Amino acid sequence: MAKGGDLQTWFIEYQDLDRTDGRVVITPEGFEKLCDALEFNLEKIEPMVLLWKLNGVELGTVEFDGWESGMRAMNVKDIKGLKAAISRTVQDFENDSVLFKTFYRKVFDYLRPEQQRSVSAEDAVAVLPVVAGNSWVFEKFVKYLEANSDSIKVISRDQWQSLLELSKALSPDLSNYSNEDAWPAMFDGFVDWAKNSKPEAAK
Amino acid sequence: MATTRSMSNREQEPLSDADRIWSELSVGVDAILTHAEEGFEQTLFIRLYTGVYNFCTSLKSSLPGGQYFTPGDASSTVHGSMYGRQLYTRLNDHVSQFMADVAAKSREHSGDELLAFYNKEWIKYGDAAKMIHHIFDYLNRHWILREQDDGNNVCDINTLMFRLWRNKFFMEVRNSLLESVFSLMKRIRDGQVADLNLVKSVVDSFVSLGSDDMVSGSKKMEVYDSYFLKPFIEGSRQYYQAESERVLKEGSIRNYMIWVFERLKEEDDRAEMYLHESSLREFGEALNKVLIGKQRANLISEFRPMLVAQEKEDLGRLYELLKRLGEVQGLEPLRTIFCDFVQEAGQDAVKKVSGNQEATESMANKSRLFVQALLSVHDLYAGILRESFKDDPGLSKSLDRACQAFINENAMCKKAEDTEADAARLLATYCDTLLRKGNASARAAGEAGASSEDNLEKQLAQAICVYRYLSNFDVFHASYVRFFARRLVNEQSVSPHGEETMISQLKEVSGVDVTSRLSRMFSDITVSKDKIDQFKESTRDTRTFDYEFDMKVLNTASWPFKAPETKLKLPAELERAVDQYTEFFHKDRGGRRLNWLWQYSKAEIRMFFPKATGPAAKAGYMFQVSTFQLAILMLFNQDSGPGTGYESADGPTLTFDQIVAATELDKDIVLDELALFCKARVMNSNTANKATEKSQYTLNAGFKSKQMRINLSRAKKSDQKKEAKDMQRAVAVDRSASIQAAIVRIMKARKQLPHRELIQATIENIKLFHPQVTDIKQSIDKLIDTGYLERDENTRDLYKYLA
């Protein structure tokens, strides 16, 4: 456990040392170990924020350069500091929507397989509640994806990003949505579905 | 000498030279005024003219003229000015008196006589005024002109004369005069024969009396307007108010219309004759209002019944009457009713036909009945538009709107994208029935007596008429090109000229982009014919096969055909022809690849059945078969087959699997064909003549048929359904591509555009079909995803073009 001391030494604690390709990375196993050390619940938002703050390259994968510049940017030298910094960031999301937007958009890239432009609906369903759990629009959208898993297989970047905007703009009774507005075509189906499954929605 | 005389006259006579000259002048003036029509000798004119001149010039040193002297004259040093006004005033007084006398004389007359009197005096006076104006020319050119230059309200002699007529005569007698005019005009209106020229002349005189303005030149028509026109219009209005009530009480509204039509025509003619042209509009509007405007609602409510009963004459009359009320008041209501009516008629016609038994029998029948129903409605109301409404542009648009509505959405064609029931597809099917051989009944539905070529042209023209109204042009063309391709490869065109006519008419409506493909297909066929001849020539001595072989080489880009979906092992005989032609082709056209479309090709074979009797024994039966069928049948040839040898005199017995293996065809296809052969009794199977994958097959040696030629290669229903689905998919794909292309074009030009405007621009940009907003949105999404567009960071609904 590195206490104050070298970022590099600290990095090595979690680094994947069994590699043969010479890459200097923390891989998902090590990343999980780090989350444990930070007492982060893997089903909550903190691990994802951590990855982002450490300039991760893909899910559970952090390279040393990203680690170093991320730590420096947070002005962190040890576990305690790191935990505090991440928690602070999560709190900041409440007030700083621009910050959250940047984070949220990056999550898409983490979910996206390298050669593809889009994210699988399955992955979206798994991650969206973690990342934007307390928004009713996201909740409903995830249910929509689950209900239509035969027909909706992927989420595009534009749909992902627009979803955040929708969550800010859509009124609870769904009355301010129009098919003639500039939302992605898929949202028309979503709102229709949401309107028809209203009975249990909060009045 | 004059000085001496006048000095000696000073005490005795107030009559000066001025008076003397004037008395001569006044006599002349009177003569002119009373006898202008008789004409005068030149000498009188010269005398009078000189008198005026003398009065103005040579009296300058003599006593000022009695009661006409004004102190200002003495001090005036301007040549002739002193006496200018005097002369002017004397003339003015003199003519005033004359006019007063005329006025007094006029009171002896009344009614038509008064008018005649007035008119006679007017004409005479006009000439007189002119003459007097000339005689007093010196005055005009000097004193009067100078006064006018100084800004004084002095008018020239001619104008003075008319002013005097107006003030001293007309104003005095105007009431009885106008009363007489109106009375005469009313009697004429009631049908009395009278001299319209008299009225015209009198009314003209009012115009000439101009305005109350002193200065001549401004042709204001106050006298005419306020004393004549306004009362006349009011009088007319009241007259027709009463008359129209009477006519309506006595008869129907239809009679009323006829009456109004006639009376308006009379009034139009008369008004043109005796009203000033500037009044025609006001007068016309007043009449329209009282005769038509008041009954507007009643008249409009007659429109529909007239349409139902197709009463063309009444419709024409109603149209002309309401047209007078203008676009908004008169024609707009007609347009709405007409559009709705034609729509209903169209919907009814299609509904009636959709329940028809014949319609359900085949697509050909269905399409024919559909198009004929459409045409019957369109032609009927186009006829009414032409004959009763004189091709009025507004009503023509209404007809078009109605046709567009009922042609595309009706009992047979719902909006759902079921392309079997799409108006465009039905129309394309109809065109196919016209252009394909073997449909004599469809073409015979034309006019008796006309040649079949003429008939065909007429029917094609009618088809184009319907074509213009389609909303899904792209579906039409997708269908048409497929039908066309079939006709060409199967050589089923009933008339090449007809095909060309159709293509050029389509080009006229939709442009060459759409039809260039059809033209290329046409030329492919022509070129292929030449090539086959060349092939035959070049292989005359070296041919490796001994049957007729006809080839059509089609350019992949233009034709709606795809490679066969099944493999096929060609019978050896056929392979020889294929190889030789391929060699020829590569020598001729280089290294392009030939894809053989066996699914579309056919063969004619002669089959000899072992147990046949009669003529069939010697000549065999002629079968038309598809190439797949050929491949299967060849296996049963006694010289070929997969080497199982002869089991019986009927030839080889083959199992399903053997057939599949030998032909390499898809199992489904083999099964279908075998079933067909069994059903046609060409083959037998050992499973009660049903075809299964477990059966064994032999030729039916005892095959018999009344016909010597049998066609086994008819298109299958399942194939047709599949083709329809393929076409639907192709159309959807093309639409998506068209929408994306349009969006890119628009965004490239505009660089950035808000959402709604982009949607609007896209809809306007696409002519071949009506893109739905959802489809446009999906295309936008795709273009965002592929990096052509992006959303603006700050303004969500703004799109930016990414170069």
PDB file of C-alpha atoms in Angstrom, chain B residues 130-245:
ATOM      1  CA  LYS B 130     -65.056  76.225 -81.125  1.00  0.00           C
ATOM      2  CA  MET B 131     -65.645  78.947 -83.617  1.00  0.00           C
ATOM      3  CA  ILE B 132     -65.831  81.636 -81.004  1.00  0.00           C
ATOM      4  CA  HIS B 133     -62.679  80.316 -79.450  1.00  0.00           C
ATOM      5  CA  HIS B 134     -60.939  80.798 -82.792  1.00  0.00           C
ATOM      6  CA  ILE B 135     -62.324  84.234 -83.332  1.00  0.00           C
ATOM      7  CA  PHE B 136     -61.142  85.421 -79.967  1.00  0.00           C
ATOM      8  CA  ASP B 137     -57.792  83.862 -80.619  1.00  0.00           C
ATOM      9  CA  TYR B 138     -55.915  87.089 -80.007  1.00  0.00           C
ATOM     10  CA  LEU B 139     -57.425  87.332 -76.589  1.00  0.00           C
ATOM     11  CA  ASN B 140     -56.429  83.744 -75.857  1.00  0.00           C
ATOM     12  CA  ARG B 141     -52.889  84.281 -76.886  1.00  0.00           C
ATOM     13  CA  HIS B 142     -52.296  87.528 -75.097  1.00  0.00           C
ATOM     14  CA  TRP B 143     -54.372  88.802 -72.253  1.00  0.00           C
ATOM     15  CA  ILE B 144     -55.647  85.432 -71.111  1.00  0.00           C
ATOM     16  CA  LEU B 145     -52.266  83.806 -71.316  1.00  0.00           C
ATOM     17  CA  ARG B 146     -50.686  86.605 -69.342  1.00  0.00           C
ATOM     18  CA  GLU B 147     -53.335  86.394 -66.677  1.00  0.00           C
ATOM     19  CA  GLN B 148     -52.771  82.684 -66.388  1.00  0.00           C
ATOM     20  CA  ASP B 149     -49.028  83.165 -66.136  1.00  0.00           C
ATOM     21  CA  ASP B 150     -49.673  85.588 -63.312  1.00  0.00           C
ATOM     22  CA  GLY B 151     -51.587  82.860 -61.590  1.00  0.00           C
ATOM     23  CA  ASN B 152     -54.993  84.398 -62.005  1.00  0.00           C
ATOM     24  CA  ASN B 153     -57.999  82.194 -62.442  1.00  0.00           C
ATOM     25  CA  VAL B 154     -58.786  82.995 -66.045  1.00  0.00           C
ATOM     26  CA  CYS B 155     -59.700  80.289 -68.533  1.00  0.00           C
ATOM     27  CA  ASP B 156     -59.505  80.282 -72.279  1.00  0.00           C
ATOM     28  CA  ILE B 157     -62.547  81.045 -74.366  1.00  0.00           C
ATOM     29  CA  ASN B 158     -63.488  77.455 -75.105  1.00  0.00           C
ATOM     30  CA  THR B 159     -63.420  76.544 -71.455  1.00  0.00           C
ATOM     31  CA  LEU B 160     -65.278  79.710 -70.612  1.00  0.00           C
ATOM     32  CA  MET B 161     -68.009  78.735 -73.015  1.00  0.00           C
ATOM     33  CA  PHE B 162     -68.479  75.379 -71.363  1.00  0.00           C
ATOM     34  CA  ARG B 163     -68.396  76.838 -67.958  1.00  0.00           C
ATOM     35  CA  LEU B 164     -71.167  79.160 -68.970  1.00  0.00           C
ATOM     36  CA  TRP B 165     -73.192  76.264 -70.384  1.00  0.00           C
ATOM     37  CA  ARG B 166     -72.798  74.455 -67.166  1.00  0.00           C
ATOM     38  CA  ASN B 167     -73.521  77.293 -64.774  1.00  0.00           C
ATOM     39  CA  LYS B 168     -76.195  79.125 -66.717  1.00  0.00           C
ATOM     40  CA  PHE B 169     -78.035  76.350 -68.422  1.00  0.00           C
ATOM     41  CA  PHE B 170     -77.226  72.914 -67.082  1.00  0.00           C
ATOM     42  CA  MET B 171     -77.407  73.827 -63.407  1.00  0.00           C
ATOM     43  CA  GLU B 172     -80.735  75.576 -63.969  1.00  0.00           C
ATOM     44  CA  VAL B 173     -82.408  72.648 -65.665  1.00  0.00           C
ATOM     45  CA  ARG B 174     -80.457  69.835 -64.205  1.00  0.00           C
ATOM     46  CA  ASN B 175     -83.191  68.246 -62.142  1.00  0.00           C
ATOM     47  CA  SER B 176     -85.731  67.877 -64.922  1.00  0.00           C
ATOM     48  CA  LEU B 177     -82.965  66.982 -67.325  1.00  0.00           C
ATOM     49  CA  LEU B 178     -81.672  64.134 -65.190  1.00  0.00           C
ATOM     50  CA  GLU B 179     -85.164  63.001 -64.414  1.00  0.00           C
ATOM     51  CA  SER B 180     -85.798  62.692 -68.122  1.00  0.00           C
ATOM     52  CA  VAL B 181     -82.574  60.790 -68.717  1.00  0.00           C
ATOM     53  CA  PHE B 182     -83.269  58.323 -65.935  1.00  0.00           C
ATOM     54  CA  SER B 183     -86.822  57.864 -67.036  1.00  0.00           C
ATOM     55  CA  LEU B 184     -85.737  57.067 -70.558  1.00  0.00           C
ATOM     56  CA  MET B 185     -83.066  54.689 -69.341  1.00  0.00           C
ATOM     57  CA  LYS B 186     -85.532  52.857 -67.179  1.00  0.00           C
ATOM     58  CA  ARG B 187     -87.937  52.452 -70.047  1.00  0.00           C
ATOM     59  CA  ILE B 188     -85.130  51.086 -72.178  1.00  0.00           C
ATOM     60  CA  ARG B 189     -84.334  48.694 -69.388  1.00  0.00           C
ATOM     61  CA  ASP B 190     -87.904  47.509 -69.340  1.00  0.00           C
ATOM     62  CA  GLY B 191     -87.622  46.691 -72.986  1.00  0.00           C
ATOM     63  CA  GLN B 192     -88.796  49.786 -74.751  1.00  0.00           C
ATOM     64  CA  VAL B 193     -87.114  50.440 -78.037  1.00  0.00           C
ATOM     65  CA  ALA B 194     -85.452  53.848 -77.963  1.00  0.00           C
ATOM     66  CA  ASP B 195     -82.569  55.827 -79.270  1.00  0.00           C
ATOM     67  CA  LEU B 196     -79.587  54.739 -77.235  1.00  0.00           C
ATOM     68  CA  ASN B 197     -77.410  57.276 -79.023  1.00  0.00           C
ATOM     69  CA  LEU B 198     -79.437  60.085 -77.511  1.00  0.00           C
ATOM     70  CA  VAL B 199     -78.658  58.778 -74.069  1.00  0.00           C
ATOM     71  CA  LYS B 200     -75.027  58.367 -74.986  1.00  0.00           C
ATOM     72  CA  SER B 201     -74.758  61.871 -76.286  1.00  0.00           C
ATOM     73  CA  VAL B 202     -76.393  63.392 -73.248  1.00  0.00           C
ATOM     74  CA  VAL B 203     -74.198  61.396 -70.883  1.00  0.00           C
ATOM     75  CA  ASP B 204     -71.107  62.369 -72.875  1.00  0.00           C
ATOM     76  CA  SER B 205     -72.057  65.969 -72.373  1.00  0.00           C
ATOM     77  CA  PHE B 206     -71.977  65.485 -68.627  1.00  0.00           C
ATOM     78  CA  VAL B 207     -68.449  64.122 -68.897  1.00  0.00           C
ATOM     79  CA  SER B 208     -67.406  67.123 -70.939  1.00  0.00           C
ATOM     80  CA  LEU B 209     -68.777  69.502 -68.367  1.00  0.00           C
ATOM     81  CA  GLY B 210     -65.891  68.394 -66.258  1.00  0.00           C
ATOM     82  CA  SER B 211     -65.556  69.799 -62.838  1.00  0.00           C
ATOM     83  CA  ASP B 212     -66.206  72.972 -60.944  1.00  0.00           C
ATOM     84  CA  ASP B 213     -62.605  73.883 -61.322  1.00  0.00           C
ATOM     85  CA  MET B 214     -62.033  77.161 -63.134  1.00  0.00           C
ATOM     86  CA  VAL B 215     -58.862  76.132 -64.834  1.00  0.00           C
ATOM     87  CA  SER B 216     -59.285  74.006 -67.866  1.00  0.00           C
ATOM     88  CA  GLY B 217     -57.193  70.972 -68.444  1.00  0.00           C
ATOM     89  CA  SER B 218     -58.091  68.864 -65.454  1.00  0.00           C
ATOM     90  CA  LYS B 219     -60.613  66.405 -66.763  1.00  0.00           C
ATOM     91  CA  LYS B 220     -62.246  65.789 -63.451  1.00  0.00           C
ATOM     92  CA  MET B 221     -65.710  64.424 -63.815  1.00  0.00           C
ATOM     93  CA  GLU B 222     -67.530  65.811 -60.866  1.00  0.00           C
ATOM     94  CA  VAL B 223     -70.582  66.814 -62.826  1.00  0.00           C
ATOM     95  CA  TYR B 224     -70.846  63.362 -64.344  1.00  0.00           C
ATOM     96  CA  ASP B 225     -70.044  61.543 -61.132  1.00  0.00           C
ATOM     97  CA  SER B 226     -72.252  63.290 -58.685  1.00  0.00           C
ATOM     98  CA  TYR B 227     -75.190  64.353 -60.834  1.00  0.00           C
ATOM     99  CA  PHE B 228     -75.399  61.367 -63.127  1.00  0.00           C
ATOM    100  CA  LEU B 229     -73.437  58.294 -62.175  1.00  0.00           C
ATOM    101  CA  LYS B 230     -74.232  58.006 -58.521  1.00  0.00           C
ATOM    102  CA  PRO B 231     -77.984  58.441 -58.913  1.00  0.00           C
ATOM    103  CA  PHE B 232     -77.920  56.108 -61.886  1.00  0.00           C
ATOM    104  CA  ILE B 233     -76.194  53.352 -59.982  1.00  0.00           C
ATOM    105  CA  GLU B 234     -78.478  53.786 -57.018  1.00  0.00           C
ATOM    106  CA  GLY B 235     -81.484  53.740 -59.288  1.00  0.00           C
ATOM    107  CA  SER B 236     -80.251  50.606 -60.990  1.00  0.00           C
ATOM    108  CA  ARG B 237     -79.668  48.958 -57.674  1.00  0.00           C
ATOM    109  CA  GLN B 238     -83.184  49.646 -56.497  1.00  0.00           C
ATOM    110  CA  TYR B 239     -84.642  48.561 -59.789  1.00  0.00           C
ATOM    111  CA  TYR B 240     -82.909  45.207 -59.709  1.00  0.00           C
ATOM    112  CA  GLN B 241     -83.552  44.723 -56.046  1.00  0.00           C
ATOM    113  CA  ALA B 242     -87.273  44.835 -56.785  1.00  0.00           C
ATOM    114  CA  GLU B 243     -86.997  42.825 -59.975  1.00  0.00           C
ATOM    115  CA  SER B 244     -84.973  40.040 -58.428  1.00  0.00           C
ATOM    116  CA  GLU B 245     -87.455  39.671 -55.596  1.00  0.00           C
TER     117      GLU B 245
END
